[in-house]
Amino acid sequence: MSALIHPKELSARQRYRLMISLVVPRPIGWISTRSADGERNLAPFSFFNALSSSPMLVGASLGRRGGGPKDTLTNIRQTGVFTVNLVGSKHLDAMVRTSGEFAAHVDEFSDAGLQAAESERIDVPYVADAVAAFECRLFREVDLGASPSVLVIGEVVAVHLGQDLTMDPETYHVDVASLDPVGRLGGDEYTLLGEVRVVGRPEGDAGGGG
Ligand SMILES: Cc1cc2nc3c(=O)[nH]c(=O)nc-3n(C[C@H](O)[C@H](O)[C@H](O)COP(=O)(O)O)c2cc1C
């Protein structure tokens, strides 16, 4: 079977389904923030990725709900800081639970039975036993035109590595088996680490771009 699809001929729902089931697996940024009143918030975002390593930048595309910004975006706009927790398989169920459309005052850490730990550089907690977590300062908010979403880019100012993580202290290469990452597929489907293949790059490619 082959098909050619023009995005403009689809409904918004169809475009969303097509996009999230084709671009897989996606890493999940499990973002914690604090409201201006100090209330904790935690929610997952899989329109998320690493954008740059020097400086270390990560980005997440945050949608809208009921015509207004989601709590995560409201909080980031108010405080300029957030943490990104990386999701290991042990947190798959808890991560999904925190995606519930809760009222702004609900503390998703408590609701999902997660311990919070205080960050070092910013006043936002991270998931205490996350496999790893980034402390981020807002670098830029990028308007995405007609999209109801905005791209939030954060500069990583501190990196927490969980105690189960194995990292080469010379190269800083993290052993992916110890990270045990969860990837988002389409809909409610997720994938865990499967077969890992090692393939060397052609000579002359220093690999700086990721
Ligand atoms: C695995 C997963 C990935 C998600 N990715 C996104 C995303 O990239 N962008 C988005 O706006 N919402 C995404 N959501 C939905 C949000 O997590 C959900 O709307 C949440 O309630 C937002 O919380 P907040 O209002 O506290 O910010 C995702 C949900 C799940 C379960």
PDB file of C-alpha atoms and ligand atoms in Angstrom:
ATOM      1  CA  MET A   1       0.000   0.000   0.000  1.00  0.00           C
ATOM      2  CA  SER A   2       1.162   3.508  -0.659  1.00  0.00           C
ATOM      3  CA  ALA A   3      -0.599   6.775  -0.012  1.00  0.00           C
ATOM      4  CA  LEU A   4       0.048  10.474  -0.231  1.00  0.00           C
ATOM      5  CA  ILE A   5      -1.575  12.612   2.423  1.00  0.00           C
ATOM      6  CA  HIS A   6      -1.910  16.382   2.438  1.00  0.00           C
ATOM      7  CA  PRO A   7      -2.092  17.596   6.035  1.00  0.00           C
ATOM      8  CA  LYS A   8      -4.410  20.486   5.167  1.00  0.00           C
ATOM      9  CA  GLU A   9      -7.098  17.994   4.024  1.00  0.00           C
ATOM     10  CA  LEU A  10      -7.193  16.269   7.435  1.00  0.00           C
ATOM     11  CA  SER A  11      -9.018  17.282  10.576  1.00  0.00           C
ATOM     12  CA  ALA A  12      -6.911  18.527  13.482  1.00  0.00           C
ATOM     13  CA  ARG A  13      -7.559  15.216  15.252  1.00  0.00           C
ATOM     14  CA  GLN A  14      -6.394  13.196  12.222  1.00  0.00           C
ATOM     15  CA  ARG A  15      -3.233  15.282  11.851  1.00  0.00           C
ATOM     16  CA  TYR A  16      -2.484  14.703  15.532  1.00  0.00           C
ATOM     17  CA  ARG A  17      -3.034  10.929  15.266  1.00  0.00           C
ATOM     18  CA  LEU A  18      -0.914  10.684  12.128  1.00  0.00           C
ATOM     19  CA  MET A  19       1.923  12.722  13.596  1.00  0.00           C
ATOM     20  CA  ILE A  20       2.133  10.949  16.939  1.00  0.00           C
ATOM     21  CA  SER A  21       1.901   7.458  15.474  1.00  0.00           C
ATOM     22  CA  LEU A  22       4.528   8.098  12.772  1.00  0.00           C
ATOM     23  CA  VAL A  23       7.207   9.951  14.732  1.00  0.00           C
ATOM     24  CA  VAL A  24       8.059   7.231  17.232  1.00  0.00           C
ATOM     25  CA  PRO A  25       9.360   6.433  19.711  1.00  0.00           C
ATOM     26  CA  ARG A  26       9.448   9.865  21.332  1.00  0.00           C
ATOM     27  CA  PRO A  27      11.255  10.638  24.573  1.00  0.00           C
ATOM     28  CA  ILE A  28       9.077  11.999  27.356  1.00  0.00           C
ATOM     29  CA  GLY A  29       9.866  15.176  29.236  1.00  0.00           C
ATOM     30  CA  TRP A  30       8.146  14.801  32.592  1.00  0.00           C
ATOM     31  CA  ILE A  31       8.047  18.461  33.533  1.00  0.00           C
ATOM     32  CA  SER A  32       7.658  19.809  37.024  1.00  0.00           C
ATOM     33  CA  THR A  33       6.934  23.443  37.789  1.00  0.00           C
ATOM     34  CA  ARG A  34       5.744  25.668  40.606  1.00  0.00           C
ATOM     35  CA  SER A  35       2.909  28.165  40.370  1.00  0.00           C
ATOM     36  CA  ALA A  36       3.437  31.755  41.456  1.00  0.00           C
ATOM     37  CA  ASP A  37       1.763  30.670  44.732  1.00  0.00           C
ATOM     38  CA  GLY A  38       4.318  27.903  45.193  1.00  0.00           C
ATOM     39  CA  GLU A  39       2.073  24.943  44.306  1.00  0.00           C
ATOM     40  CA  ARG A  40       3.822  21.985  42.690  1.00  0.00           C
ATOM     41  CA  ASN A  41       2.814  20.664  39.261  1.00  0.00           C
ATOM     42  CA  LEU A  42       3.990  17.672  37.251  1.00  0.00           C
ATOM     43  CA  ALA A  43       2.924  16.526  33.755  1.00  0.00           C
ATOM     44  CA  PRO A  44       4.416  14.561  30.822  1.00  0.00           C
ATOM     45  CA  PHE A  45       5.130  15.975  27.358  1.00  0.00           C
ATOM     46  CA  SER A  46       6.270  13.810  24.459  1.00  0.00           C
ATOM     47  CA  PHE A  47       6.594  16.581  21.892  1.00  0.00           C
ATOM     48  CA  PHE A  48       9.954  16.823  23.612  1.00  0.00           C
ATOM     49  CA  ASN A  49      13.580  16.463  22.694  1.00  0.00           C
ATOM     50  CA  ALA A  50      17.197  17.522  23.169  1.00  0.00           C
ATOM     51  CA  LEU A  51      17.932  20.555  20.966  1.00  0.00           C
ATOM     52  CA  SER A  52      21.558  21.440  21.643  1.00  0.00           C
ATOM     53  CA  SER A  53      24.414  20.276  23.848  1.00  0.00           C
ATOM     54  CA  SER A  54      26.436  23.543  24.157  1.00  0.00           C
ATOM     55  CA  PRO A  55      24.566  25.115  25.769  1.00  0.00           C
ATOM     56  CA  MET A  56      22.456  22.174  26.834  1.00  0.00           C
ATOM     57  CA  LEU A  57      18.984  22.996  25.546  1.00  0.00           C
ATOM     58  CA  VAL A  58      15.820  20.917  25.670  1.00  0.00           C
ATOM     59  CA  GLY A  59      12.465  21.781  24.128  1.00  0.00           C
ATOM     60  CA  ALA A  60       8.864  20.793  24.676  1.00  0.00           C
ATOM     61  CA  SER A  61       5.776  21.784  22.737  1.00  0.00           C
ATOM     62  CA  LEU A  62       2.994  22.639  25.160  1.00  0.00           C
ATOM     63  CA  GLY A  63      -0.581  22.665  23.911  1.00  0.00           C
ATOM     64  CA  ARG A  64      -3.628  24.459  25.185  1.00  0.00           C
ATOM     65  CA  ARG A  65      -6.622  23.286  27.160  1.00  0.00           C
ATOM     66  CA  GLY A  66     -10.054  24.889  26.955  1.00  0.00           C
ATOM     67  CA  GLY A  67      -8.629  27.868  25.093  1.00  0.00           C
ATOM     68  CA  GLY A  68      -6.024  28.695  27.746  1.00  0.00           C
ATOM     69  CA  PRO A  69      -2.485  27.565  28.501  1.00  0.00           C
ATOM     70  CA  LYS A  70      -1.888  24.327  30.404  1.00  0.00           C
ATOM     71  CA  ASP A  71      -0.724  24.750  34.000  1.00  0.00           C
ATOM     72  CA  THR A  72       2.852  23.847  33.052  1.00  0.00           C
ATOM     73  CA  LEU A  73       3.054  26.754  30.593  1.00  0.00           C
ATOM     74  CA  THR A  74       1.358  29.185  32.966  1.00  0.00           C
ATOM     75  CA  ASN A  75       3.871  28.279  35.674  1.00  0.00           C
ATOM     76  CA  ILE A  76       6.901  28.513  33.390  1.00  0.00           C
ATOM     77  CA  ARG A  77       5.761  31.948  32.202  1.00  0.00           C
ATOM     78  CA  GLN A  78       5.356  33.072  35.798  1.00  0.00           C
ATOM     79  CA  THR A  79       8.573  31.672  37.253  1.00  0.00           C
ATOM     80  CA  GLY A  80      10.940  31.169  34.285  1.00  0.00           C
ATOM     81  CA  VAL A  81      12.120  27.768  35.588  1.00  0.00           C
ATOM     82  CA  PHE A  82      11.192  24.082  35.385  1.00  0.00           C
ATOM     83  CA  THR A  83      12.661  20.639  35.796  1.00  0.00           C
ATOM     84  CA  VAL A  84      12.559  17.859  33.220  1.00  0.00           C
ATOM     85  CA  ASN A  85      12.485  14.379  34.710  1.00  0.00           C
ATOM     86  CA  LEU A  86      13.425  11.525  32.398  1.00  0.00           C
ATOM     87  CA  VAL A  87      11.095   8.533  32.572  1.00  0.00           C
ATOM     88  CA  GLY A  88      12.396   5.069  33.397  1.00  0.00           C
ATOM     89  CA  SER A  89      10.136   2.023  33.135  1.00  0.00           C
ATOM     90  CA  LYS A  90       9.549   1.984  36.906  1.00  0.00           C
ATOM     91  CA  HIS A  91       7.660   5.282  36.510  1.00  0.00           C
ATOM     92  CA  LEU A  92       5.520   4.435  33.477  1.00  0.00           C
ATOM     93  CA  ASP A  93       2.221   4.167  35.402  1.00  0.00           C
ATOM     94  CA  ALA A  94       2.924   7.154  37.654  1.00  0.00           C
ATOM     95  CA  MET A  95       3.930   9.293  34.665  1.00  0.00           C
ATOM     96  CA  VAL A  96       0.647   8.519  32.870  1.00  0.00           C
ATOM     97  CA  ARG A  97      -1.301   9.251  36.042  1.00  0.00           C
ATOM     98  CA  THR A  98       0.194  12.753  36.212  1.00  0.00           C
ATOM     99  CA  SER A  99      -1.215  13.523  32.744  1.00  0.00           C
ATOM    100  CA  GLY A 100      -4.746  13.744  34.172  1.00  0.00           C
ATOM    101  CA  GLU A 101      -6.542  17.017  33.556  1.00  0.00           C
ATOM    102  CA  PHE A 102      -6.329  18.106  37.180  1.00  0.00           C
ATOM    103  CA  ALA A 103      -7.298  21.482  38.582  1.00  0.00           C
ATOM    104  CA  ALA A 104      -4.341  23.849  38.901  1.00  0.00           C
ATOM    105  CA  HIS A 105      -4.088  23.460  42.687  1.00  0.00           C
ATOM    106  CA  VAL A 106      -3.755  19.640  42.545  1.00  0.00           C
ATOM    107  CA  ASP A 107      -0.264  18.421  43.443  1.00  0.00           C
ATOM    108  CA  GLU A 108       0.472  15.586  40.989  1.00  0.00           C
ATOM    109  CA  PHE A 109       3.481  14.486  43.071  1.00  0.00           C
ATOM    110  CA  SER A 110       1.170  13.621  45.962  1.00  0.00           C
ATOM    111  CA  ASP A 111      -1.581  12.235  43.744  1.00  0.00           C
ATOM    112  CA  ALA A 112       0.808   9.795  42.048  1.00  0.00           C
ATOM    113  CA  GLY A 113       2.605   8.902  45.297  1.00  0.00           C
ATOM    114  CA  LEU A 114       5.906  10.419  44.170  1.00  0.00           C
ATOM    115  CA  GLN A 115       8.586  11.840  46.429  1.00  0.00           C
ATOM    116  CA  ALA A 116       9.858  15.276  45.474  1.00  0.00           C
ATOM    117  CA  ALA A 117      13.445  16.445  45.946  1.00  0.00           C
ATOM    118  CA  GLU A 118      14.564  20.066  46.034  1.00  0.00           C
ATOM    119  CA  SER A 119      16.603  21.305  43.106  1.00  0.00           C
ATOM    120  CA  GLU A 120      19.971  22.933  43.630  1.00  0.00           C
ATOM    121  CA  ARG A 121      19.805  25.943  41.262  1.00  0.00           C
ATOM    122  CA  ILE A 122      16.073  26.620  40.927  1.00  0.00           C
ATOM    123  CA  ASP A 123      13.042  26.635  43.192  1.00  0.00           C
ATOM    124  CA  VAL A 124      11.235  23.727  41.541  1.00  0.00           C
ATOM    125  CA  PRO A 125      11.316  20.155  42.851  1.00  0.00           C
ATOM    126  CA  TYR A 126      12.122  17.131  40.725  1.00  0.00           C
ATOM    127  CA  VAL A 127      11.006  13.498  41.036  1.00  0.00           C
ATOM    128  CA  ALA A 128      13.322  12.210  43.760  1.00  0.00           C
ATOM    129  CA  ASP A 129      13.919   8.765  42.274  1.00  0.00           C
ATOM    130  CA  ALA A 130      13.786   9.744  38.606  1.00  0.00           C
ATOM    131  CA  VAL A 131      16.458   8.007  36.548  1.00  0.00           C
ATOM    132  CA  ALA A 132      17.739  11.502  35.747  1.00  0.00           C
ATOM    133  CA  ALA A 133      16.460  15.068  35.914  1.00  0.00           C
ATOM    134  CA  PHE A 134      17.410  18.432  34.414  1.00  0.00           C
ATOM    135  CA  GLU A 135      17.062  21.738  36.219  1.00  0.00           C
ATOM    136  CA  CYS A 136      16.146  24.268  33.520  1.00  0.00           C
ATOM    137  CA  ARG A 137      15.850  28.009  33.116  1.00  0.00           C
ATOM    138  CA  LEU A 138      13.562  29.267  30.366  1.00  0.00           C
ATOM    139  CA  PHE A 139      15.794  30.100  27.387  1.00  0.00           C
ATOM    140  CA  ARG A 140      13.077  31.067  24.906  1.00  0.00           C
ATOM    141  CA  GLU A 141       9.398  30.624  24.211  1.00  0.00           C
ATOM    142  CA  VAL A 142       8.843  30.138  20.494  1.00  0.00           C
ATOM    143  CA  ASP A 143       5.512  30.937  18.866  1.00  0.00           C
ATOM    144  CA  LEU A 144       4.442  28.145  16.492  1.00  0.00           C
ATOM    145  CA  GLY A 145       2.215  30.264  14.252  1.00  0.00           C
ATOM    146  CA  ALA A 146      -1.276  28.838  13.758  1.00  0.00           C
ATOM    147  CA  SER A 147      -0.534  26.005  16.179  1.00  0.00           C
ATOM    148  CA  PRO A 148      -2.285  26.120  19.550  1.00  0.00           C
ATOM    149  CA  SER A 149       1.022  24.937  21.011  1.00  0.00           C
ATOM    150  CA  VAL A 150       4.131  26.899  21.886  1.00  0.00           C
ATOM    151  CA  LEU A 151       7.677  25.576  22.005  1.00  0.00           C
ATOM    152  CA  VAL A 152       9.317  26.109  25.362  1.00  0.00           C
ATOM    153  CA  ILE A 153      13.101  25.872  25.300  1.00  0.00           C
ATOM    154  CA  GLY A 154      14.982  25.402  28.536  1.00  0.00           C
ATOM    155  CA  GLU A 155      18.683  25.731  29.280  1.00  0.00           C
ATOM    156  CA  VAL A 156      19.854  22.922  31.526  1.00  0.00           C
ATOM    157  CA  VAL A 157      21.682  24.430  34.510  1.00  0.00           C
ATOM    158  CA  ALA A 158      22.082  21.234  36.551  1.00  0.00           C
ATOM    159  CA  VAL A 159      21.752  17.503  35.836  1.00  0.00           C
ATOM    160  CA  HIS A 160      20.759  14.957  38.472  1.00  0.00           C
ATOM    161  CA  LEU A 161      21.698  11.332  37.857  1.00  0.00           C
ATOM    162  CA  GLY A 162      19.758   8.672  39.748  1.00  0.00           C
ATOM    163  CA  GLN A 163      21.677   6.269  41.936  1.00  0.00           C
ATOM    164  CA  ASP A 164      20.987   3.314  39.627  1.00  0.00           C
ATOM    165  CA  LEU A 165      22.465   5.083  36.626  1.00  0.00           C
ATOM    166  CA  THR A 166      25.815   3.919  35.286  1.00  0.00           C
ATOM    167  CA  MET A 167      27.961   6.574  33.590  1.00  0.00           C
ATOM    168  CA  ASP A 168      31.545   6.456  32.326  1.00  0.00           C
ATOM    169  CA  PRO A 169      33.244   9.143  34.475  1.00  0.00           C
ATOM    170  CA  GLU A 170      35.689  10.022  31.664  1.00  0.00           C
ATOM    171  CA  THR A 171      33.346  10.305  28.691  1.00  0.00           C
ATOM    172  CA  TYR A 172      30.062  10.954  30.537  1.00  0.00           C
ATOM    173  CA  HIS A 173      28.435   8.269  28.391  1.00  0.00           C
ATOM    174  CA  VAL A 174      25.410   6.860  30.225  1.00  0.00           C
ATOM    175  CA  ASP A 175      24.681   3.144  29.947  1.00  0.00           C
ATOM    176  CA  VAL A 176      21.262   2.991  28.313  1.00  0.00           C
ATOM    177  CA  ALA A 177      20.296  -0.240  30.099  1.00  0.00           C
ATOM    178  CA  SER A 178      20.702   1.526  33.444  1.00  0.00           C
ATOM    179  CA  LEU A 179      18.536   4.418  32.171  1.00  0.00           C
ATOM    180  CA  ASP A 180      15.815   1.927  31.155  1.00  0.00           C
ATOM    181  CA  PRO A 181      13.952   4.600  29.168  1.00  0.00           C
ATOM    182  CA  VAL A 182      10.277   4.699  28.234  1.00  0.00           C
ATOM    183  CA  GLY A 183       9.390   5.880  24.722  1.00  0.00           C
ATOM    184  CA  ARG A 184       5.967   7.135  23.686  1.00  0.00           C
ATOM    185  CA  LEU A 185       4.341   5.564  20.641  1.00  0.00           C
ATOM    186  CA  GLY A 186       0.964   6.528  19.171  1.00  0.00           C
ATOM    187  CA  GLY A 187      -2.055   6.794  21.477  1.00  0.00           C
ATOM    188  CA  ASP A 188      -1.651   4.978  24.773  1.00  0.00           C
ATOM    189  CA  GLU A 189       1.230   2.809  23.538  1.00  0.00           C
ATOM    190  CA  TYR A 190       4.700   2.957  25.055  1.00  0.00           C
ATOM    191  CA  THR A 191       7.897   1.078  24.341  1.00  0.00           C
ATOM    192  CA  LEU A 192      10.701  -0.054  26.613  1.00  0.00           C
ATOM    193  CA  LEU A 193      14.307  -0.638  25.613  1.00  0.00           C
ATOM    194  CA  GLY A 194      14.637  -3.492  23.118  1.00  0.00           C
ATOM    195  CA  GLU A 195      17.573  -4.701  21.079  1.00  0.00           C
ATOM    196  CA  VAL A 196      20.510  -2.267  21.020  1.00  0.00           C
ATOM    197  CA  ARG A 197      22.720  -2.302  17.916  1.00  0.00           C
ATOM    198  CA  VAL A 198      26.107  -0.589  17.733  1.00  0.00           C
ATOM    199  CA  VAL A 199      26.943   0.866  14.295  1.00  0.00           C
ATOM    200  CA  GLY A 200      30.096   2.961  13.807  1.00  0.00           C
ATOM    201  CA  ARG A 201      29.896   6.210  11.850  1.00  0.00           C
ATOM    202  CA  PRO A 202      31.736   6.829   8.573  1.00  0.00           C
ATOM    203  CA  GLU A 203      35.236   8.313   9.013  1.00  0.00           C
ATOM    204  CA  GLY A 204      35.374  12.101   9.037  1.00  0.00           C
ATOM    205  CA  ASP A 205      32.052  12.628  10.788  1.00  0.00           C
ATOM    206  CA  ALA A 206      32.904  13.961  14.215  1.00  0.00           C
ATOM    207  CA  GLY A 207      29.270  13.667  15.253  1.00  0.00           C
ATOM    208  CA  GLY A 208      28.940  17.148  16.747  1.00  0.00           C
ATOM    209  CA  GLY A 209      25.373  17.694  15.639  1.00  0.00           C
ATOM    210  CA  GLY A 210      23.804  14.820  17.507  1.00  0.00           C
TER     211      GLY A 210
HETATM  212  C1  LIG B   1       2.896  10.379  27.465  1.00  0.00           C
HETATM  213  C2  LIG B   1       2.183  11.685  27.335  1.00  0.00           C
HETATM  214  C3  LIG B   1       2.715  12.677  26.530  1.00  0.00           C
HETATM  215  C4  LIG B   1       2.082  13.910  26.402  1.00  0.00           C
HETATM  216  N1  LIG B   1       2.652  14.854  25.603  1.00  0.00           N
HETATM  217  C5  LIG B   1       2.090  16.102  25.505  1.00  0.00           C
HETATM  218  C6  LIG B   1       2.716  17.105  24.721  1.00  0.00           C
HETATM  219  O1  LIG B   1       3.773  16.907  24.104  1.00  0.00           O
HETATM  220  N2  LIG B   1       2.123  18.333  24.696  1.00  0.00           N
HETATM  221  C7  LIG B   1       0.978  18.605  25.390  1.00  0.00           C
HETATM  222  O2  LIG B   1       0.496  19.741  25.358  1.00  0.00           O
HETATM  223  N3  LIG B   1       0.383  17.660  26.152  1.00  0.00           N
HETATM  224  C8  LIG B   1       0.912  16.423  26.233  1.00  0.00           C
HETATM  225  N4  LIG B   1       0.323  15.456  27.017  1.00  0.00           N
HETATM  226  C9  LIG B   1      -0.867  15.810  27.807  1.00  0.00           C
HETATM  227  C10 LIG B   1      -0.500  16.545  29.097  1.00  0.00           C
HETATM  228  O3  LIG B   1       0.331  15.743  29.920  1.00  0.00           O
HETATM  229  C11 LIG B   1      -1.795  16.861  29.864  1.00  0.00           C
HETATM  230  O4  LIG B   1      -2.559  17.785  29.107  1.00  0.00           O
HETATM  231  C12 LIG B   1      -1.573  17.408  31.262  1.00  0.00           C
HETATM  232  O5  LIG B   1      -2.793  17.436  31.958  1.00  0.00           O
HETATM  233  C13 LIG B   1      -0.984  18.808  31.270  1.00  0.00           C
HETATM  234  O6  LIG B   1      -0.837  19.165  32.621  1.00  0.00           O
HETATM  235  P1  LIG B   1      -0.765  20.663  33.176  1.00  0.00           P
HETATM  236  O7  LIG B   1      -2.070  21.338  32.852  1.00  0.00           O
HETATM  237  O8  LIG B   1      -0.529  20.460  34.609  1.00  0.00           O
HETATM  238  O9  LIG B   1       0.382  21.333  32.455  1.00  0.00           O
HETATM  239  C14 LIG B   1       0.889  14.176  27.109  1.00  0.00           C
HETATM  240  C15 LIG B   1       0.327  13.148  27.913  1.00  0.00           C
HETATM  241  C16 LIG B   1       0.969  11.914  28.006  1.00  0.00           C
HETATM  242  C17 LIG B   1       0.362  10.829  28.845  1.00  0.00           C
END
